[in-house]
CSV table of C-alpha atoms in Angstrom, one decimal:
chain,number,residue,atom,x,y,z
A,190,ALA,CA,-4.2,-24.1,20.6
A,191,ARG,CA,-6.5,-21.5,22.2
A,192,THR,CA,-6.5,-23.5,25.5
A,193,GLY,CA,-2.8,-23.1,25.9
A,194,ALA,CA,-1.8,-26.5,24.5
A,195,LYS,CA,1.7,-26.6,23.1
A,196,ALA,CA,1.9,-26.5,19.3
A,197,ASP,CA,4.4,-29.4,19.1
A,198,ASN,CA,2.0,-31.6,21.1
A,199,LEU,CA,-0.9,-30.7,18.9
A,200,MET,CA,1.0,-31.5,15.8
A,201,LYS,CA,2.2,-34.8,17.2
A,202,LEU,CA,-1.4,-35.7,18.0
A,203,VAL,CA,-2.5,-34.9,14.5
A,204,ILE,CA,0.4,-36.9,13.0
A,205,PHE,CA,-0.5,-39.8,15.2
A,206,GLY,CA,-4.2,-39.6,14.2
A,207,CYS,CA,-3.2,-39.4,10.5
A,208,LYS,CA,-1.1,-42.5,10.7
A,209,PHE,CA,-3.4,-44.4,13.1
A,210,PHE,CA,-6.5,-43.9,10.9
A,211,ARG,CA,-4.4,-44.5,7.7
A,212,ILE,CA,-5.5,-41.1,6.2
A,213,ALA,CA,-2.2,-41.0,4.4
A,214,PRO,CA,1.1,-42.9,4.3
A,215,GLU,CA,3.4,-42.1,7.3
A,216,GLU,CA,5.8,-40.0,5.2
A,217,MET,CA,2.9,-37.8,4.0
A,218,CYS,CA,1.4,-37.5,7.5
A,219,GLN,CA,4.6,-36.3,8.9
A,220,GLY,CA,5.5,-33.9,6.1
A,221,LEU,CA,2.0,-32.3,5.6
A,222,VAL,CA,1.5,-31.6,9.3
A,223,THR,CA,5.0,-30.3,9.7
A,224,ARG,CA,4.6,-27.9,6.8
A,225,PHE,CA,1.0,-26.8,7.2
A,226,GLY,CA,0.5,-27.2,10.9
A,227,PRO,CA,2.3,-23.9,12.0
A,228,VAL,CA,0.3,-21.9,9.4
A,229,LEU,CA,-3.1,-23.3,10.5
A,230,LEU,CA,-2.2,-22.8,14.2
A,231,TYR,CA,-1.3,-19.2,13.5
A,232,ILE,CA,-4.7,-18.6,11.8
A,233,VAL,CA,-6.6,-20.2,14.6
A,234,GLN,CA,-4.8,-18.2,17.3
A,235,GLU,CA,-5.0,-14.9,15.5
A,236,ARG,CA,-8.6,-15.2,14.2
A,237,LYS,CA,-10.6,-15.6,17.4
A,238,GLN,CA,-13.9,-15.7,15.6
A,239,ILE,CA,-13.0,-18.9,13.7
A,240,SER,CA,-15.3,-21.7,14.7
A,241,GLY,CA,-15.3,-25.4,13.8
A,242,ASP,CA,-18.0,-24.8,11.3
A,243,MET,CA,-16.1,-21.9,9.7
A,244,PHE,CA,-12.9,-23.9,9.6
A,245,CYS,CA,-14.6,-26.8,8.0
A,246,GLY,CA,-16.2,-24.6,5.4
A,247,MET,CA,-12.8,-23.0,4.5
A,248,ILE,CA,-10.5,-26.0,4.5
A,249,LEU,CA,-12.7,-29.0,3.7
A,250,GLN,CA,-14.9,-27.8,0.9
A,251,SER,CA,-13.7,-30.7,-1.3
A,252,ILE,CA,-15.5,-33.2,0.9
A,253,GLY,CA,-18.8,-31.3,1.0
A,254,CYS,CA,-18.2,-29.2,4.1
A,255,SER,CA,-19.7,-25.7,4.0
A,256,ALA,CA,-20.2,-22.7,6.3
A,257,LYS,CA,-22.8,-19.9,6.1
A,258,THR,CA,-20.6,-17.0,6.9
A,259,SER,CA,-19.4,-13.9,5.1
A,260,ASP,CA,-15.8,-14.8,5.8
A,261,VAL,CA,-16.2,-17.9,3.5
A,262,ASN,CA,-18.8,-16.7,1.0
A,263,TRP,CA,-17.7,-13.4,-0.3
A,264,ASP,CA,-19.7,-10.9,-2.3
A,265,VAL,CA,-17.2,-8.7,-3.9
A,266,VAL,CA,-18.4,-5.4,-5.3
A,267,ASN,CA,-15.9,-3.4,-7.3
A,268,TYR,CA,-17.5,-0.3,-8.7
A,269,GLN,CA,-14.3,0.6,-10.7
A,270,TYR,CA,-14.4,-2.8,-12.3
A,271,ARG,CA,-18.1,-2.3,-13.2
A,272,GLU,CA,-17.2,0.9,-15.0
A,273,GLU,CA,-14.3,-0.8,-16.8
A,274,GLU,CA,-16.7,-3.7,-17.7
A,275,GLU,CA,-19.2,-1.3,-19.1
A,276,MET,CA,-16.5,0.4,-21.1
A,277,ALA,CA,-15.3,-3.0,-22.4
A,278,ARG,CA,-18.8,-3.8,-23.6
A,279,THR,CA,-19.0,-0.5,-25.4
A,280,LEU,CA,-15.6,-1.0,-27.1
A,281,LYS,CA,-16.6,-4.6,-28.1
A,282,LYS,CA,-19.8,-3.3,-29.7
A,283,ARG,CA,-17.9,-0.7,-31.6
A,284,SER,CA,-15.2,-3.1,-32.7
A,285,SER,CA,-17.8,-5.6,-33.9
A,286,GLU,CA,-19.2,-2.9,-36.2
A,287,ARG,CA,-15.9,-2.3,-37.8
A,288,GLN,CA,-14.5,-4.3,-40.8
A,289,ILE,CA,-11.7,-6.5,-39.6
A,290,PRO,CA,-8.8,-6.4,-42.1
A,291,VAL,CA,-8.1,-9.6,-43.9
A,292,LYS,CA,-4.3,-9.0,-43.7
A,293,GLY,CA,-2.5,-7.5,-40.8
A,294,PRO,CA,0.4,-7.9,-38.4
A,295,SER,CA,0.5,-11.2,-36.5
A,296,MET,CA,2.5,-12.7,-33.7
A,297,LYS,CA,3.3,-16.2,-32.7
A,298,ILE,CA,2.8,-17.0,-28.9
A,299,LEU,CA,3.8,-20.1,-26.9
A,300,HIS,CA,1.8,-20.8,-23.7
A,301,ILE,CA,3.5,-23.1,-21.2
A,302,THR,CA,1.6,-24.0,-18.0
A,303,ASP,CA,1.3,-26.6,-15.3
A,304,ILE,CA,4.2,-28.8,-16.5
A,305,HIS,CA,5.1,-29.9,-12.9
A,306,VAL,CA,8.6,-31.1,-13.7
A,307,ASP,CA,9.8,-33.8,-11.3
A,308,PRO,CA,13.6,-33.9,-10.9
A,309,GLU,CA,13.2,-37.2,-9.0
A,310,TYR,CA,11.3,-39.0,-11.8
A,311,LYS,CA,12.7,-42.4,-12.4
A,312,THR,CA,12.0,-44.6,-15.5
A,313,GLY,CA,10.7,-48.0,-14.3
A,314,ALA,CA,9.8,-46.8,-10.8
A,315,ASN,CA,6.5,-47.9,-9.3
A,316,ALA,CA,3.7,-45.8,-10.9
A,317,VAL,CA,1.0,-47.1,-8.5
A,318,CYS,CA,2.6,-46.5,-5.2
A,319,ASP,CA,0.7,-45.6,-1.9
A,320,ASN,CA,1.7,-41.9,-2.0
A,321,GLU,CA,-0.3,-39.2,-3.9
A,322,MET,CA,2.7,-39.0,-6.3
A,323,CYS,CA,4.7,-41.9,-7.7
A,324,CYS,CA,7.3,-42.7,-10.4
A,325,ARG,CA,10.0,-41.3,-8.3
A,326,GLN,CA,13.5,-42.7,-7.5
A,327,PHE,CA,12.4,-43.3,-3.9
A,328,ASP,CA,9.6,-45.7,-5.1
A,329,SER,CA,10.6,-49.3,-5.4
A,330,LYS,CA,11.5,-50.4,-8.9
A,331,THR,CA,9.2,-53.0,-10.3
A,332,ASN,CA,9.7,-55.9,-12.7
A,333,SER,CA,6.2,-55.6,-14.0
A,334,ALA,CA,6.0,-53.4,-17.1
A,335,SER,CA,2.3,-52.7,-16.4
A,336,VAL,CA,3.1,-50.7,-13.2
A,337,GLY,CA,6.5,-49.3,-14.2
A,338,ALA,CA,6.9,-45.6,-15.0
A,339,GLY,CA,7.4,-44.9,-18.7
A,340,HIS,CA,10.5,-43.2,-20.0
A,341,TYR,CA,8.8,-40.0,-21.3
A,342,GLY,CA,6.2,-39.9,-18.5
A,343,ASP,CA,3.2,-41.7,-17.1
A,344,TYR,CA,-0.6,-40.9,-17.1
A,345,ARG,CA,-0.9,-42.3,-13.6
A,346,LYS,CA,0.1,-40.5,-10.3
A,347,CYS,CA,3.2,-39.0,-11.8
A,348,ASP,CA,4.7,-35.7,-12.9
A,349,LEU,CA,6.8,-35.0,-15.9
A,350,PRO,CA,10.5,-36.0,-16.2
A,351,TYR,CA,12.9,-33.2,-17.0
A,352,HIS,CA,14.0,-34.8,-20.3
A,353,SER,CA,10.5,-34.8,-21.6
A,354,PHE,CA,10.1,-31.1,-20.9
A,355,GLU,CA,13.4,-30.4,-22.6
A,356,ASN,CA,12.5,-32.6,-25.6
A,357,ALA,CA,9.2,-30.8,-26.0
A,358,LEU,CA,10.9,-27.4,-26.0
A,359,ALA,CA,13.5,-28.6,-28.5
A,360,HIS,CA,10.8,-29.8,-30.9
A,361,ILE,CA,8.8,-26.6,-30.5
A,362,ALA,CA,11.9,-24.4,-31.1
A,363,GLU,CA,12.7,-26.4,-34.2
A,364,THR,CA,9.2,-26.3,-35.7
A,365,HIS,CA,8.3,-22.8,-34.6
A,366,PRO,CA,11.5,-20.8,-34.6
A,367,ASP,CA,9.5,-17.5,-35.0
A,368,ILE,CA,7.9,-17.6,-31.6
A,369,GLN,CA,8.0,-14.0,-30.2
A,370,LEU,CA,6.2,-14.2,-26.9
A,371,ILE,CA,6.1,-17.0,-24.2
A,372,TYR,CA,3.4,-17.0,-21.5
A,373,MET,CA,4.7,-19.2,-18.7
A,374,THR,CA,1.7,-19.3,-16.3
A,375,GLY,CA,3.1,-21.2,-13.3
A,376,ASP,CA,3.1,-24.6,-11.6
A,377,LEU,CA,6.6,-25.7,-12.6
A,378,VAL,CA,7.1,-27.4,-9.2
A,379,PRO,CA,6.0,-31.1,-8.7
A,380,HIS,CA,3.1,-32.2,-6.6
A,381,ASN,CA,5.1,-33.6,-3.7
A,382,VAL,CA,3.4,-31.0,-1.3
A,383,TRP,CA,4.4,-33.0,1.8
A,384,SER,CA,8.2,-32.8,1.1
A,385,THR,CA,8.8,-29.5,-0.7
A,386,GLU,CA,11.5,-27.1,0.5
A,387,PRO,CA,11.9,-23.4,-0.5
A,388,GLU,CA,15.3,-24.0,-1.9
A,389,GLU,CA,14.1,-26.9,-4.0
A,390,ASN,CA,11.2,-24.9,-5.4
A,391,VAL,CA,13.6,-22.0,-6.3
A,392,ASP,CA,16.0,-24.4,-8.0
A,393,ILE,CA,13.2,-26.0,-10.1
A,394,ILE,CA,11.8,-22.6,-11.1
A,395,GLY,CA,15.3,-21.4,-12.0
A,396,ASN,CA,16.2,-24.5,-14.0
A,397,CYS,CA,12.9,-24.5,-16.0
A,398,SER,CA,13.3,-20.8,-16.7
A,399,ASP,CA,16.9,-21.2,-17.9
A,400,THR,CA,15.9,-24.1,-20.1
A,401,ILE,CA,13.1,-22.1,-21.7
A,402,HIS,CA,15.4,-19.2,-22.3
A,403,ARG,CA,18.1,-21.5,-23.8
A,404,TYR,CA,15.7,-22.8,-26.5
A,405,PHE,CA,14.0,-19.4,-27.1
A,406,PRO,CA,16.8,-16.8,-26.5
A,407,ARG,CA,15.0,-14.1,-28.6
A,408,ALA,CA,11.5,-14.5,-27.2
A,409,THR,CA,10.1,-12.3,-24.5
A,410,ILE,CA,8.9,-14.4,-21.6
A,411,PHE,CA,6.0,-13.3,-19.3
A,412,PRO,CA,6.2,-15.5,-16.1
A,413,VAL,CA,3.3,-15.9,-13.6
A,414,VAL,CA,3.6,-17.5,-10.2
A,415,GLY,CA,1.3,-20.6,-9.7
A,416,ASN,CA,-0.1,-22.0,-6.5
A,417,HIS,CA,2.6,-24.7,-6.4
A,418,GLU,CA,5.5,-22.3,-6.5
A,419,THR,CA,4.8,-21.3,-2.9
A,420,HIS,CA,5.9,-23.2,0.2
A,421,PRO,CA,3.7,-24.6,1.5
A,422,VAL,CA,1.5,-25.1,-1.5
A,423,ASN,CA,-1.4,-22.6,-2.0
A,424,LEU,CA,0.0,-20.3,0.7
């Protein structure tokens, strides 16, 4: 990109390499490069000091790549936080010296996180497909029960069907009608990071939020954005 090569040509080359070396299925190669390519190119073009070693240490840590640079290894010093931390230790010490009352006000809280609802989940679809995520209506249906996606979900490379999410909420609402607070700490969106679209992410977040509110209309909900809510993921 820094030598003047066109972005489209670079991305086509990366897509070709991804497919040729079978790094991922063709659909994933195309989708991942199309979504993440422009962002990575922008970073490389704007951060002139980025080297191959630094890029590897930032992007490919999962395969053991590292870089000895302050841009990757941060030493964060927050003096305000240190003061707050010292105050917290003091308060904790004081509270431990007090007698905790046996009886007192209580509150029931529901914590919902990382449900990754997949609107494309299909019962009986292939649960051992070539993609990083399976059990979807696009995956070929199989006659083998051992590889078919279960009705309420599957422990293999699959996310959660919507009806399982709704059934769980219905059961919780019935058995715990006195829930007052709900912590919803993100990652409602499925793991199909190569084919996400902003509109689809917004729809899933909205549908899940509406469903939670429908079963718990009197509870106060505190939502948090997860890394999968963004498009592309983690950005």
